[in-house]
């Protein structure tokens, strides 16, 4: 599936699935309510981007706002995008209740409308496996960060079969990372997109291996 019309149809089907996912936050695997998950991601990102509250971070595929709320609560300047209006509405409600200022926009995460060099960093959690065109998306992400800015994302575990699990056989088989991703392949895509100093970082806490996450990050050349 590679024509524009087929990709558009695929994206619409994916969006509809997320819009209908009313119980996302209660799913244990998503870790939305896990304090360990919050600790690992908060510490991991702050170690990479620093603690300056003026840092402008774009949360790609925010969903119900896990990273946006976490990082916004830490004082960062957060903009969050997602292509599911239903998921984003939940994120907005949480941000309002917590009184955390976050700019939310409904956008296609593979075709952003922001100007070049708009942000200092991009963060992305549980998104790579959902992309229909990872190479195109990565280039877009790099485009909207300033030179020296950073892209940080988690790599879906190989053999996870997330695409088929969440979307079904027909959609899942058309997602390049729907069954997980080889870190070397993702590193190659990031390099082609214009990132350098690409590295991997393991987020883990002793005794809670089920929350182990592999991050990939790189800086815009």
CSV table of N, CA and C in Angstrom, one decimal, residues 38-52 71 74 121 150-152 200-203 216-218:
chain,number,residue,atom,x,y,z
A,38,UNK,N,6.2,7.3,34.7
A,38,UNK,CA,6.4,8.8,34.8
A,38,UNK,C,7.8,9.1,35.2
A,39,UNK,N,8.3,8.4,36.2
A,39,UNK,CA,9.6,8.7,36.7
A,39,UNK,C,10.7,8.4,35.7
A,40,UNK,N,10.5,7.3,35.0
A,40,UNK,CA,11.5,6.9,34.0
A,40,UNK,C,11.6,7.9,32.8
A,41,UNK,N,10.4,8.2,32.3
A,41,UNK,CA,10.3,9.2,31.2
A,41,UNK,C,10.8,10.6,31.6
A,42,UNK,N,10.3,11.0,32.7
A,42,UNK,CA,10.7,12.4,33.2
A,42,UNK,C,12.2,12.5,33.4
A,43,UNK,N,12.8,11.6,34.1
A,43,UNK,CA,14.2,11.6,34.3
A,43,UNK,C,15.0,11.5,33.0
A,44,UNK,N,14.5,10.5,32.2
A,44,UNK,CA,15.2,10.2,30.9
A,44,UNK,C,15.3,11.4,30.0
A,45,UNK,N,14.1,12.1,29.8
A,45,UNK,CA,14.1,13.3,28.9
A,45,UNK,C,14.8,14.5,29.5
A,46,UNK,N,14.7,14.7,30.8
A,46,UNK,CA,15.4,15.9,31.4
A,46,UNK,C,16.9,15.7,31.3
A,47,UNK,N,17.4,14.4,31.4
A,47,UNK,CA,18.8,14.2,31.3
A,47,UNK,C,19.3,14.5,29.9
A,48,UNK,N,18.5,14.3,28.9
A,48,UNK,CA,18.9,14.6,27.5
A,48,UNK,C,18.7,16.0,27.1
A,49,UNK,N,17.6,16.7,27.5
A,49,UNK,CA,17.4,18.0,27.0
A,49,UNK,C,17.8,19.1,27.9
A,50,UNK,N,18.1,18.7,29.2
A,50,UNK,CA,18.4,19.7,30.2
A,50,UNK,C,17.1,20.2,31.0
A,51,UNK,N,17.3,21.1,31.9
A,51,UNK,CA,16.2,21.5,32.8
A,51,UNK,C,15.8,23.0,32.6
A,52,UNK,N,16.2,23.6,31.5
A,52,UNK,CA,15.8,25.0,31.2
A,52,UNK,C,14.3,25.0,30.9
A,71,UNK,N,5.8,16.5,31.2
A,71,UNK,CA,6.8,17.5,30.9
A,71,UNK,C,6.3,18.9,31.2
A,74,UNK,N,6.7,19.6,34.7
A,74,UNK,CA,8.1,19.9,35.0
A,74,UNK,C,8.6,21.2,34.7
A,121,UNK,N,13.1,20.6,20.9
A,121,UNK,CA,13.1,19.2,21.0
A,121,UNK,C,11.8,18.6,20.6
A,150,UNK,N,16.8,18.3,19.4
A,150,UNK,CA,16.9,16.8,19.6
A,150,UNK,C,15.5,16.2,19.3
A,151,UNK,N,15.5,15.0,18.7
A,151,UNK,CA,14.4,14.1,18.6
A,151,UNK,C,14.6,12.9,19.5
A,152,UNK,N,13.5,12.6,20.3
A,152,UNK,CA,13.6,11.5,21.2
A,152,UNK,C,12.3,10.7,21.1
A,200,UNK,N,21.2,5.3,21.7
A,200,UNK,CA,20.1,4.6,22.4
A,200,UNK,C,20.3,4.8,23.9
A,201,UNK,N,19.1,4.8,24.5
A,201,UNK,CA,19.1,5.0,26.0
A,201,UNK,C,18.1,4.1,26.6
A,202,UNK,N,18.4,3.2,27.5
A,202,UNK,CA,17.5,2.3,28.1
A,202,UNK,C,16.9,2.9,29.4
A,203,UNK,N,15.6,3.0,29.4
A,203,UNK,CA,14.9,3.4,30.6
A,203,UNK,C,14.4,2.2,31.4
A,216,UNK,N,15.5,6.1,21.4
A,216,UNK,CA,16.5,6.5,20.4
A,216,UNK,C,16.4,8.0,20.4
A,217,UNK,N,17.6,8.7,20.3
A,217,UNK,CA,17.6,10.1,20.2
A,217,UNK,C,18.8,10.6,19.4
A,218,UNK,N,18.6,11.7,18.8
A,218,UNK,CA,19.7,12.3,17.9
A,218,UNK,C,19.5,13.8,17.8
